[in-house]
PDB file of C-alpha atoms in Angstrom:
ATOM      1  CA  MET Z   1      -8.362  22.687 -37.778  1.00 51.00           C
ATOM      2  CA  THR Z   2      -6.533  21.265 -34.753  1.00 72.00           C
ATOM      3  CA  SER Z   3      -7.534  17.752 -33.727  1.00 85.00           C
ATOM      4  CA  PRO Z   4      -8.874  17.320 -30.184  1.00 95.00           C
ATOM      5  CA  ARG Z   5      -6.115  16.611 -27.673  1.00 97.00           C
ATOM      6  CA  VAL Z   6      -8.242  13.903 -26.049  1.00 98.00           C
ATOM      7  CA  LEU Z   7     -10.609  11.555 -27.871  1.00 98.00           C
ATOM      8  CA  VAL Z   8     -13.432   9.633 -26.215  1.00 98.00           C
ATOM      9  CA  GLU Z   9     -14.754   6.551 -27.988  1.00 98.00           C
ATOM     10  CA  ILE Z  10     -17.531   4.427 -26.515  1.00 97.00           C
ATOM     11  CA  ASP Z  11     -17.530   0.730 -27.390  1.00 97.00           C
ATOM     12  CA  GLY Z  12     -20.464  -0.902 -25.639  1.00 95.00           C
ATOM     13  CA  ALA Z  13     -19.856  -0.532 -21.921  1.00 96.00           C
ATOM     14  CA  VAL Z  14     -16.189   0.447 -22.335  1.00 98.00           C
ATOM     15  CA  ALA Z  15     -14.992   4.021 -22.811  1.00 98.00           C
ATOM     16  CA  HIS Z  16     -11.657   4.536 -24.544  1.00 98.00           C
ATOM     17  CA  VAL Z  17     -10.000   7.834 -23.594  1.00 98.00           C
ATOM     18  CA  ILE Z  18      -7.181   8.431 -26.052  1.00 98.00           C
ATOM     19  CA  LEU Z  19      -4.351  10.964 -25.790  1.00 98.00           C
ATOM     20  CA  ASN Z  20      -4.176  12.454 -29.255  1.00 98.00           C
ATOM     21  CA  ARG Z  21      -0.916  14.320 -29.936  1.00 97.00           C
ATOM     22  CA  PRO Z  22       0.941  11.517 -31.706  1.00 97.00           C
ATOM     23  CA  ASP Z  23       3.307  13.950 -33.446  1.00 96.00           C
ATOM     24  CA  LYS Z  24       4.496  15.051 -29.967  1.00 96.00           C
ATOM     25  CA  LEU Z  25       4.451  11.547 -28.457  1.00 97.00           C
ATOM     26  CA  ASN Z  26       1.313  12.716 -26.641  1.00 97.00           C
ATOM     27  CA  GLY Z  27       3.224  15.358 -24.721  1.00 96.00           C
ATOM     28  CA  VAL Z  28       0.908  17.087 -22.267  1.00 96.00           C
ATOM     29  CA  ASP Z  29      -0.075  20.706 -22.765  1.00 94.00           C
ATOM     30  CA  LEU Z  30      -2.779  22.812 -21.133  1.00 93.00           C
ATOM     31  CA  GLU Z  31      -5.362  21.831 -23.753  1.00 95.00           C
ATOM     32  CA  MET Z  32      -4.749  18.151 -23.060  1.00 96.00           C
ATOM     33  CA  LEU Z  33      -5.143  18.705 -19.326  1.00 96.00           C
ATOM     34  CA  ARG Z  34      -8.489  20.394 -19.905  1.00 95.00           C
ATOM     35  CA  GLY Z  35      -9.487  17.625 -22.297  1.00 97.00           C
ATOM     36  CA  LEU Z  36      -8.754  14.962 -19.689  1.00 98.00           C
ATOM     37  CA  VAL Z  37     -10.898  16.729 -17.096  1.00 97.00           C
ATOM     38  CA  ALA Z  38     -13.730  17.214 -19.588  1.00 97.00           C
ATOM     39  CA  ALA Z  39     -13.594  13.550 -20.646  1.00 98.00           C
ATOM     40  CA  ALA Z  40     -13.773  12.270 -17.075  1.00 97.00           C
ATOM     41  CA  THR Z  41     -16.573  14.693 -16.209  1.00 95.00           C
ATOM     42  CA  SER Z  42     -18.609  13.465 -19.163  1.00 96.00           C
ATOM     43  CA  LEU Z  43     -18.012   9.792 -18.403  1.00 97.00           C
ATOM     44  CA  ARG Z  44     -18.967  10.220 -14.770  1.00 94.00           C
ATOM     45  CA  ARG Z  45     -22.521  10.993 -15.888  1.00 92.00           C
ATOM     46  CA  ASN Z  46     -22.755   7.860 -18.043  1.00 95.00           C
ATOM     47  CA  ARG Z  47     -24.061   5.072 -15.815  1.00 95.00           C
ATOM     48  CA  GLU Z  48     -23.867   2.488 -18.590  1.00 96.00           C
ATOM     49  CA  ILE Z  49     -20.067   2.615 -18.665  1.00 96.00           C
ATOM     50  CA  ARG Z  50     -18.410  -0.320 -16.892  1.00 97.00           C
ATOM     51  CA  ALA Z  51     -14.728   0.566 -17.429  1.00 98.00           C
ATOM     52  CA  VAL Z  52     -12.428   3.199 -18.906  1.00 98.00           C
ATOM     53  CA  ILE Z  53      -9.316   2.472 -20.972  1.00 98.00           C
ATOM     54  CA  LEU Z  54      -6.676   5.222 -20.991  1.00 98.00           C
ATOM     55  CA  ARG Z  55      -4.270   4.939 -23.920  1.00 98.00           C
ATOM     56  CA  GLY Z  56      -2.245   6.987 -26.363  1.00 98.00           C
ATOM     57  CA  ASN Z  57      -2.292   7.353 -30.135  1.00 98.00           C
ATOM     58  CA  GLY Z  58       0.890   6.756 -32.098  1.00 97.00           C
ATOM     59  CA  ASP Z  59       4.261   5.554 -30.835  1.00 98.00           C
ATOM     60  CA  ALA Z  60       3.892   6.357 -27.137  1.00 98.00           C
ATOM     61  CA  PHE Z  61       1.438   6.509 -24.285  1.00 98.00           C
ATOM     62  CA  CYS Z  62       2.771   9.876 -23.107  1.00 98.00           C
ATOM     63  CA  ALA Z  63       6.267  11.378 -23.148  1.00 97.00           C
ATOM     64  CA  GLY Z  64       5.464  13.789 -20.308  1.00 94.00           C
ATOM     65  CA  LEU Z  65       4.816  17.496 -20.077  1.00 91.00           C
ATOM     66  CA  ASP Z  66       5.486  19.449 -23.266  1.00 90.00           C
ATOM     67  CA  PHE Z  67       7.516  22.226 -21.618  1.00 79.00           C
ATOM     68  CA  ALA Z  68       8.082  24.170 -24.836  1.00 79.00           C
ATOM     69  CA  SER Z  69       4.363  24.391 -25.590  1.00 81.00           C
ATOM     70  CA  VAL Z  70       3.248  25.061 -22.037  1.00 76.00           C
ATOM     71  CA  MET Z  71       5.785  27.834 -21.418  1.00 72.00           C
ATOM     72  CA  GLU Z  72       4.612  29.750 -24.483  1.00 78.00           C
ATOM     73  CA  ARG Z  73       1.701  30.875 -22.272  1.00 78.00           C
ATOM     74  CA  PRO Z  74       3.194  31.658 -18.857  1.00 78.00           C
ATOM     75  CA  ALA Z  75       0.055  33.458 -17.666  1.00 79.00           C
ATOM     76  CA  GLY Z  76      -1.986  30.345 -18.426  1.00 77.00           C
ATOM     77  CA  VAL Z  77       0.500  28.217 -16.492  1.00 76.00           C
ATOM     78  CA  VAL Z  78       0.180  30.475 -13.465  1.00 78.00           C
ATOM     79  CA  ARG Z  79      -3.621  30.323 -13.569  1.00 84.00           C
ATOM     80  CA  SER Z  80      -3.557  26.557 -14.027  1.00 83.00           C
ATOM     81  CA  PHE Z  81      -1.165  26.160 -11.109  1.00 82.00           C
ATOM     82  CA  LEU Z  82      -3.499  27.857  -8.631  1.00 84.00           C
ATOM     83  CA  PRO Z  83      -5.596  25.351  -6.658  1.00 86.00           C
ATOM     84  CA  SER Z  84      -9.374  25.379  -6.626  1.00 83.00           C
ATOM     85  CA  PRO Z  85     -10.640  26.347  -3.147  1.00 79.00           C
ATOM     86  CA  LEU Z  86     -13.394  23.742  -3.502  1.00 74.00           C
ATOM     87  CA  ARG Z  87     -11.341  20.749  -4.647  1.00 79.00           C
ATOM     88  CA  GLY Z  88      -7.875  21.611  -3.369  1.00 85.00           C
ATOM     89  CA  THR Z  89      -6.273  20.665  -6.686  1.00 92.00           C
ATOM     90  CA  ASN Z  90      -4.991  22.755  -9.571  1.00 91.00           C
ATOM     91  CA  LEU Z  91      -5.498  21.885 -13.247  1.00 92.00           C
ATOM     92  CA  PHE Z  92      -2.294  19.845 -13.461  1.00 92.00           C
ATOM     93  CA  GLN Z  93      -3.356  17.742 -10.476  1.00 94.00           C
ATOM     94  CA  ARG Z  94      -7.048  17.590 -11.330  1.00 95.00           C
ATOM     95  CA  ALA Z  95      -6.429  16.156 -14.801  1.00 95.00           C
ATOM     96  CA  HIS Z  96      -4.800  13.143 -13.146  1.00 95.00           C
ATOM     97  CA  TRP Z  97      -6.715  12.775  -9.888  1.00 95.00           C
ATOM     98  CA  VAL Z  98     -10.121  12.856 -11.611  1.00 96.00           C
ATOM     99  CA  TRP Z  99      -9.522   9.282 -12.839  1.00 97.00           C
ATOM    100  CA  ARG Z 100      -9.003   8.170  -9.279  1.00 96.00           C
ATOM    101  CA  GLU Z 101     -12.407   9.614  -8.382  1.00 95.00           C
ATOM    102  CA  LEU Z 102     -14.286   8.133 -11.348  1.00 96.00           C
ATOM    103  CA  PRO Z 103     -16.748   5.487 -10.049  1.00 96.00           C
ATOM    104  CA  VAL Z 104     -15.650   2.836 -12.556  1.00 97.00           C
ATOM    105  CA  PRO Z 105     -12.375   0.932 -12.969  1.00 98.00           C
ATOM    106  CA  VAL Z 106      -9.780   2.819 -15.012  1.00 98.00           C
ATOM    107  CA  LEU Z 107      -7.138   0.809 -16.883  1.00 98.00           C
ATOM    108  CA  ALA Z 108      -4.070   2.495 -18.371  1.00 98.00           C
ATOM    109  CA  VAL Z 109      -2.757   0.703 -21.471  1.00 98.00           C
ATOM    110  CA  VAL Z 110       0.825   1.812 -21.936  1.00 98.00           C
ATOM    111  CA  HIS Z 111       3.390   1.457 -24.709  1.00 98.00           C
ATOM    112  CA  GLY Z 112       6.425   3.288 -26.056  1.00 98.00           C
ATOM    113  CA  ARG Z 113       7.189   5.919 -23.447  1.00 98.00           C
ATOM    114  CA  CYS Z 114       5.523   6.657 -20.141  1.00 98.00           C
ATOM    115  CA  TYR Z 115       7.425   9.624 -18.735  1.00 97.00           C
ATOM    116  CA  GLY Z 116       6.674  12.261 -16.122  1.00 95.00           C
ATOM    117  CA  ALA Z 117       3.082  13.406 -16.499  1.00 95.00           C
ATOM    118  CA  GLY Z 118       2.344  10.185 -18.386  1.00 97.00           C
ATOM    119  CA  LEU Z 119       3.551   8.045 -15.504  1.00 97.00           C
ATOM    120  CA  GLN Z 120       1.510  10.086 -13.055  1.00 96.00           C
ATOM    121  CA  LEU Z 121      -1.586   9.640 -15.235  1.00 97.00           C
ATOM    122  CA  ALA Z 122      -1.011   5.888 -15.434  1.00 98.00           C
ATOM    123  CA  ALA Z 123      -0.421   5.720 -11.673  1.00 97.00           C
ATOM    124  CA  ALA Z 124      -3.792   7.389 -11.064  1.00 97.00           C
ATOM    125  CA  ALA Z 125      -5.510   4.539 -12.926  1.00 98.00           C
ATOM    126  CA  ASP Z 126      -6.673   1.484 -11.020  1.00 98.00           C
ATOM    127  CA  PHE Z 127      -4.693  -0.922 -13.208  1.00 98.00           C
ATOM    128  CA  ARG Z 128      -1.720  -0.537 -15.549  1.00 98.00           C
ATOM    129  CA  TYR Z 129      -1.084  -2.804 -18.551  1.00 98.00           C
ATOM    130  CA  SER Z 130       2.284  -2.323 -20.265  1.00 98.00           C
ATOM    131  CA  THR Z 131       4.304  -3.724 -23.118  1.00 98.00           C
ATOM    132  CA  PRO Z 132       7.533  -5.358 -21.884  1.00 98.00           C
ATOM    133  CA  ASP Z 133       9.725  -2.776 -23.626  1.00 98.00           C
ATOM    134  CA  CYS Z 134       7.768   0.328 -22.631  1.00 98.00           C
ATOM    135  CA  GLU Z 135       9.968   2.952 -20.929  1.00 98.00           C
ATOM    136  CA  TRP Z 136       8.755   4.226 -17.555  1.00 98.00           C
ATOM    137  CA  SER Z 137      10.295   7.199 -15.767  1.00 97.00           C
ATOM    138  CA  VAL Z 138       9.464   9.827 -13.149  1.00 96.00           C
ATOM    139  CA  LEU Z 139      11.252  12.204 -15.457  1.00 92.00           C
ATOM    140  CA  GLU Z 140      10.856  15.419 -13.439  1.00 91.00           C
ATOM    141  CA  ALA Z 141      14.221  14.756 -11.777  1.00 92.00           C
ATOM    142  CA  LYS Z 142      15.920  15.398 -15.125  1.00 90.00           C
ATOM    143  CA  TRP Z 143      14.625  18.974 -15.009  1.00 88.00           C
ATOM    144  CA  GLY Z 144      15.461  19.579 -11.356  1.00 92.00           C
ATOM    145  CA  LEU Z 145      11.804  19.291 -10.366  1.00 90.00           C
ATOM    146  CA  VAL Z 146       9.534  17.071  -8.310  1.00 91.00           C
ATOM    147  CA  PRO Z 147       6.406  15.310  -9.626  1.00 91.00           C
ATOM    148  CA  ASP Z 148       3.442  17.599  -8.992  1.00 88.00           C
ATOM    149  CA  MET Z 149       0.506  16.194 -10.911  1.00 91.00           C
ATOM    150  CA  ALA Z 150      -1.053  14.221  -8.041  1.00 90.00           C
ATOM    151  CA  GLY Z 151       0.987  11.163  -8.967  1.00 87.00           C
ATOM    152  CA  THR Z 152       2.996  10.918  -5.772  1.00 90.00           C
ATOM    153  CA  VAL Z 153       0.022   9.620  -3.754  1.00 93.00           C
ATOM    154  CA  PRO Z 154      -0.692   6.559  -5.938  1.00 94.00           C
ATOM    155  CA  LEU Z 155       3.038   6.047  -6.594  1.00 95.00           C
ATOM    156  CA  GLY Z 156       3.590   5.774  -2.843  1.00 93.00           C
ATOM    157  CA  GLU Z 157       0.806   3.202  -2.669  1.00 94.00           C
ATOM    158  CA  LEU Z 158       2.056   1.098  -5.566  1.00 96.00           C
ATOM    159  CA  VAL Z 159       5.719   0.667  -4.687  1.00 97.00           C
ATOM    160  CA  ALA Z 160       7.859   0.453  -1.556  1.00 96.00           C
ATOM    161  CA  PRO Z 161       8.979   3.793  -0.053  1.00 96.00           C
ATOM    162  CA  ASP Z 162      12.606   3.331  -1.076  1.00 97.00           C
ATOM    163  CA  VAL Z 163      11.570   2.479  -4.638  1.00 97.00           C
ATOM    164  CA  ALA Z 164       9.346   5.566  -4.863  1.00 96.00           C
ATOM    165  CA  LYS Z 165      12.223   7.740  -3.616  1.00 96.00           C
ATOM    166  CA  ARG Z 166      14.694   6.142  -6.009  1.00 97.00           C
ATOM    167  CA  LEU Z 167      12.463   6.629  -9.043  1.00 96.00           C
ATOM    168  CA  THR Z 168      11.586  10.182  -8.032  1.00 96.00           C
ATOM    169  CA  MET Z 169      15.103  11.300  -7.085  1.00 96.00           C
ATOM    170  CA  THR Z 170      16.932   9.776 -10.063  1.00 97.00           C
ATOM    171  CA  GLY Z 171      14.410   9.829 -12.911  1.00 96.00           C
ATOM    172  CA  GLU Z 172      15.889   6.540 -14.092  1.00 97.00           C
ATOM    173  CA  ILE Z 173      14.152   4.765 -16.945  1.00 98.00           C
ATOM    174  CA  VAL Z 174      12.873   1.241 -16.332  1.00 98.00           C
ATOM    175  CA  SER Z 175      11.262  -1.182 -18.754  1.00 98.00           C
ATOM    176  CA  GLY Z 176       7.691  -2.391 -18.475  1.00 98.00           C
ATOM    177  CA  THR Z 177       9.035  -5.730 -17.283  1.00 98.00           C
ATOM    178  CA  ARG Z 178      11.094  -4.082 -14.557  1.00 98.00           C
ATOM    179  CA  ALA Z 179       8.189  -1.809 -13.630  1.00 98.00           C
ATOM    180  CA  ARG Z 180       6.094  -4.936 -13.091  1.00 98.00           C
ATOM    181  CA  GLU Z 181       8.754  -6.347 -10.771  1.00 98.00           C
ATOM    182  CA  LEU Z 182       8.730  -3.099  -8.797  1.00 98.00           C
ATOM    183  CA  GLY Z 183       4.935  -3.165  -8.457  1.00 97.00           C
ATOM    184  CA  LEU Z 184       4.323  -0.155 -10.662  1.00 97.00           C
ATOM    185  CA  VAL Z 185       2.673  -2.178 -13.441  1.00 98.00           C
ATOM    186  CA  SER Z 186      -0.252  -4.568 -12.976  1.00 98.00           C
ATOM    187  CA  GLU Z 187       0.451  -6.796 -15.975  1.00 98.00           C
ATOM    188  CA  VAL Z 188       2.930  -6.987 -18.836  1.00 98.00           C
ATOM    189  CA  ASP Z 189       1.781  -8.230 -22.231  1.00 98.00           C
ATOM    190  CA  GLU Z 190       2.853  -7.836 -25.858  1.00 98.00           C
ATOM    191  CA  ASN Z 191      -0.743  -6.775 -26.516  1.00 98.00           C
ATOM    192  CA  PRO Z 192      -1.671  -4.816 -23.392  1.00 98.00           C
ATOM    193  CA  LEU Z 193      -4.968  -3.565 -24.814  1.00 98.00           C
ATOM    194  CA  ALA Z 194      -6.215  -7.120 -25.370  1.00 98.00           C
ATOM    195  CA  ALA Z 195      -5.093  -8.098 -21.875  1.00 98.00           C
ATOM    196  CA  ALA Z 196      -6.872  -5.105 -20.373  1.00 98.00           C
ATOM    197  CA  LEU Z 197     -10.089  -5.811 -22.258  1.00 98.00           C
ATOM    198  CA  SER Z 198      -9.970  -9.426 -21.112  1.00 98.00           C
ATOM    199  CA  PHE Z 199      -9.914  -8.200 -17.513  1.00 98.00           C
ATOM    200  CA  VAL Z 200     -12.778  -5.806 -18.248  1.00 98.00           C
ATOM    201  CA  ASP Z 201     -14.821  -8.865 -19.254  1.00 97.00           C
ATOM    202  CA  VAL Z 202     -14.211 -10.280 -15.779  1.00 97.00           C
ATOM    203  CA  LEU Z 203     -15.229  -7.017 -14.117  1.00 97.00           C
ATOM    204  CA  ALA Z 204     -18.436  -6.987 -16.160  1.00 95.00           C
ATOM    205  CA  THR Z 205     -19.591 -10.150 -14.397  1.00 96.00           C
ATOM    206  CA  ARG Z 206     -19.842  -8.214 -11.127  1.00 96.00           C
ATOM    207  CA  SER Z 207     -22.327  -5.600  -9.970  1.00 97.00           C
ATOM    208  CA  PRO Z 208     -21.328  -2.143 -11.242  1.00 96.00           C
ATOM    209  CA  ASP Z 209     -22.414  -0.744  -7.881  1.00 96.00           C
ATOM    210  CA  SER Z 210     -20.191  -3.037  -5.819  1.00 97.00           C
ATOM    211  CA  VAL Z 211     -17.253  -2.441  -8.174  1.00 97.00           C
ATOM    212  CA  ALA Z 212     -17.631   1.330  -7.765  1.00 96.00           C
ATOM    213  CA  ALA Z 213     -18.067   1.057  -3.998  1.00 96.00           C
ATOM    214  CA  SER Z 214     -15.053  -1.252  -3.710  1.00 97.00           C
ATOM    215  CA  LYS Z 215     -12.902   1.284  -5.543  1.00 95.00           C
ATOM    216  CA  LYS Z 216     -14.008   4.022  -3.171  1.00 95.00           C
ATOM    217  CA  LEU Z 217     -13.568   1.815  -0.104  1.00 95.00           C
ATOM    218  CA  LEU Z 218     -10.004   0.792  -0.902  1.00 95.00           C
ATOM    219  CA  ASN Z 219      -8.944   4.254  -2.064  1.00 93.00           C
ATOM    220  CA  GLU Z 220     -10.299   5.982   1.021  1.00 92.00           C
ATOM    221  CA  THR Z 221      -9.178   3.505   3.671  1.00 93.00           C
ATOM    222  CA  ARG Z 222      -5.622   2.797   2.527  1.00 88.00           C
ATOM    223  CA  GLY Z 223      -3.168   3.990   5.130  1.00 83.00           C
ATOM    224  CA  GLY Z 224      -5.904   5.456   7.321  1.00 84.00           C
ATOM    225  CA  ARG Z 225      -7.017   4.684  10.829  1.00 90.00           C
ATOM    226  CA  PRO Z 226      -8.894   1.385  11.284  1.00 93.00           C
ATOM    227  CA  ARG Z 227     -11.820   3.036  13.028  1.00 93.00           C
ATOM    228  CA  ARG Z 228     -12.416   5.333  10.072  1.00 93.00           C
ATOM    229  CA  ALA Z 229     -12.069   2.389   7.682  1.00 93.00           C
ATOM    230  CA  PHE Z 230     -14.662   0.413   9.627  1.00 94.00           C
ATOM    231  CA  ARG Z 231     -17.076   3.346   9.446  1.00 95.00           C
ATOM    232  CA  ILE Z 232     -16.665   3.627   5.679  1.00 94.00           C
ATOM    233  CA  GLU Z 233     -17.093  -0.146   5.329  1.00 94.00           C
ATOM    234  CA  ARG Z 234     -20.389  -0.075   7.204  1.00 95.00           C
ATOM    235  CA  ARG Z 235     -21.747   2.847   5.216  1.00 94.00           C
ATOM    236  CA  LEU Z 236     -20.886   1.336   1.854  1.00 95.00           C
ATOM    237  CA  GLN Z 237     -22.075  -2.136   2.778  1.00 94.00           C
ATOM    238  CA  PHE Z 238     -25.411  -0.757   3.934  1.00 93.00           C
ATOM    239  CA  ALA Z 239     -25.790   0.960   0.561  1.00 94.00           C
ATOM    240  CA  MET Z 240     -24.878  -2.237  -1.299  1.00 95.00           C
ATOM    241  CA  LEU Z 241     -27.338  -4.376   0.678  1.00 93.00           C
ATOM    242  CA  ARG Z 242     -30.130  -2.069  -0.479  1.00 92.00           C
ATOM    243  CA  SER Z 243     -29.017  -1.868  -4.114  1.00 94.00           C
ATOM    244  CA  ALA Z 244     -31.002  -3.385  -6.969  1.00 95.00           C
ATOM    245  CA  ASN Z 245     -27.886  -4.888  -8.531  1.00 95.00           C
ATOM    246  CA  ALA Z 246     -27.035  -6.721  -5.301  1.00 95.00           C
ATOM    247  CA  LYS Z 247     -30.493  -8.281  -5.413  1.00 94.00           C
ATOM    248  CA  ILE Z 248     -29.861  -9.318  -9.011  1.00 95.00           C
ATOM    249  CA  ALA Z 249     -26.577 -10.946  -7.952  1.00 95.00           C
ATOM    250  CA  ARG Z 250     -28.218 -12.831  -5.078  1.00 94.00           C
ATOM    251  CA  THR Z 251     -31.105 -14.069  -7.216  1.00 95.00           C
ATOM    252  CA  ALA Z 252     -28.764 -15.228  -9.992  1.00 94.00           C
ATOM    253  CA  ASN Z 253     -26.438 -17.006  -7.574  1.00 94.00           C
ATOM    254  CA  PHE Z 254     -29.274 -18.879  -5.896  1.00 94.00           C
ATOM    255  CA  ALA Z 255     -30.613 -19.860  -9.316  1.00 94.00           C
ATOM    256  CA  LYS Z 256     -27.098 -20.861 -10.477  1.00 94.00           C
ATOM    257  CA  ARG Z 257     -27.175 -18.622 -13.539  1.00 95.00           C
ATOM    258  CA  ASP Z 258     -25.229 -15.591 -14.739  1.00 94.00           C
ATOM    259  CA  PRO Z 259     -26.559 -12.258 -13.464  1.00 95.00           C
ATOM    260  CA  GLU Z 260     -27.763  -9.584 -15.861  1.00 95.00           C
ATOM    261  CA  PHE Z 261     -27.020  -6.316 -14.131  1.00 96.00           C
ATOM    262  CA  GLY Z 262     -28.674  -2.994 -14.751  1.00 95.00           C
ATOM    263  CA  PRO Z 263     -26.843   0.350 -14.976  1.00 94.00           C
ATOM    264  CA  ARG Z 264     -24.887   1.619 -12.008  1.00 94.00           C
ATOM    265  CA  LYS Z 265     -27.315   3.147  -9.528  1.00 90.00           C
ATOM    266  CA  TRP Z 266     -25.084   3.947  -6.573  1.00 81.00           C
ATOM    267  CA  ARG Z 267     -23.963   7.532  -6.246  1.00 74.00           C
ATOM    268  CA  ARG Z 268     -20.639   8.282  -4.677  1.00 68.00           C
TER     269      ARG Z 268
END
């Protein structure tokens, strides 16, 4: 029996979403794309979850698209490439963009290789924790292609325009340390999972509603017109002022004690 391409393990308020093709360095195939969408869809309904850790089993986070496997089913590729009229994304894009839409912080914990589809998945996360020697590459250039798994939007937000063009046009491989210098990586650590979980502890001291709303606010206002940003600010702040978790935060602060928040109530 084939093991699931994507594993979901819940540890308290943290969900670990694990790419599970270690024999293929977690190369992405159609089943993995569907597994990523299914995992995010399931986690979206869980209001107890405070953060999601994306990581890979074995020697790599993700070595990119498994062309050999995917091209064995050309009809499936064609169907998966067609965009949904409702969402405007196809399966390849949806499997990455869905983490951007999840109303909790998503942290990619990266080691070994982070190529192509793997880099685009990590870029879609809110934070990226990497080992110093991890190899990062927008590898599509090697195949005469462009990145097409929704990764170009966050990539363009994370690094300067000339850096994004350089990485995309050349497909050069950079280390985790260099990726941090370029702005692609949030933090470099020999134990990136421990570093990520330490940050999750910090996030857990804040209202799950305000954390979710902050993610939406910054994602939707970046690069947009100020007037639209102000409108989104007002709408989200009004929702936060009425939220039960905001009341818990206020009461705890006035009493000079740590707040004990309830589950996320706010709906995106």
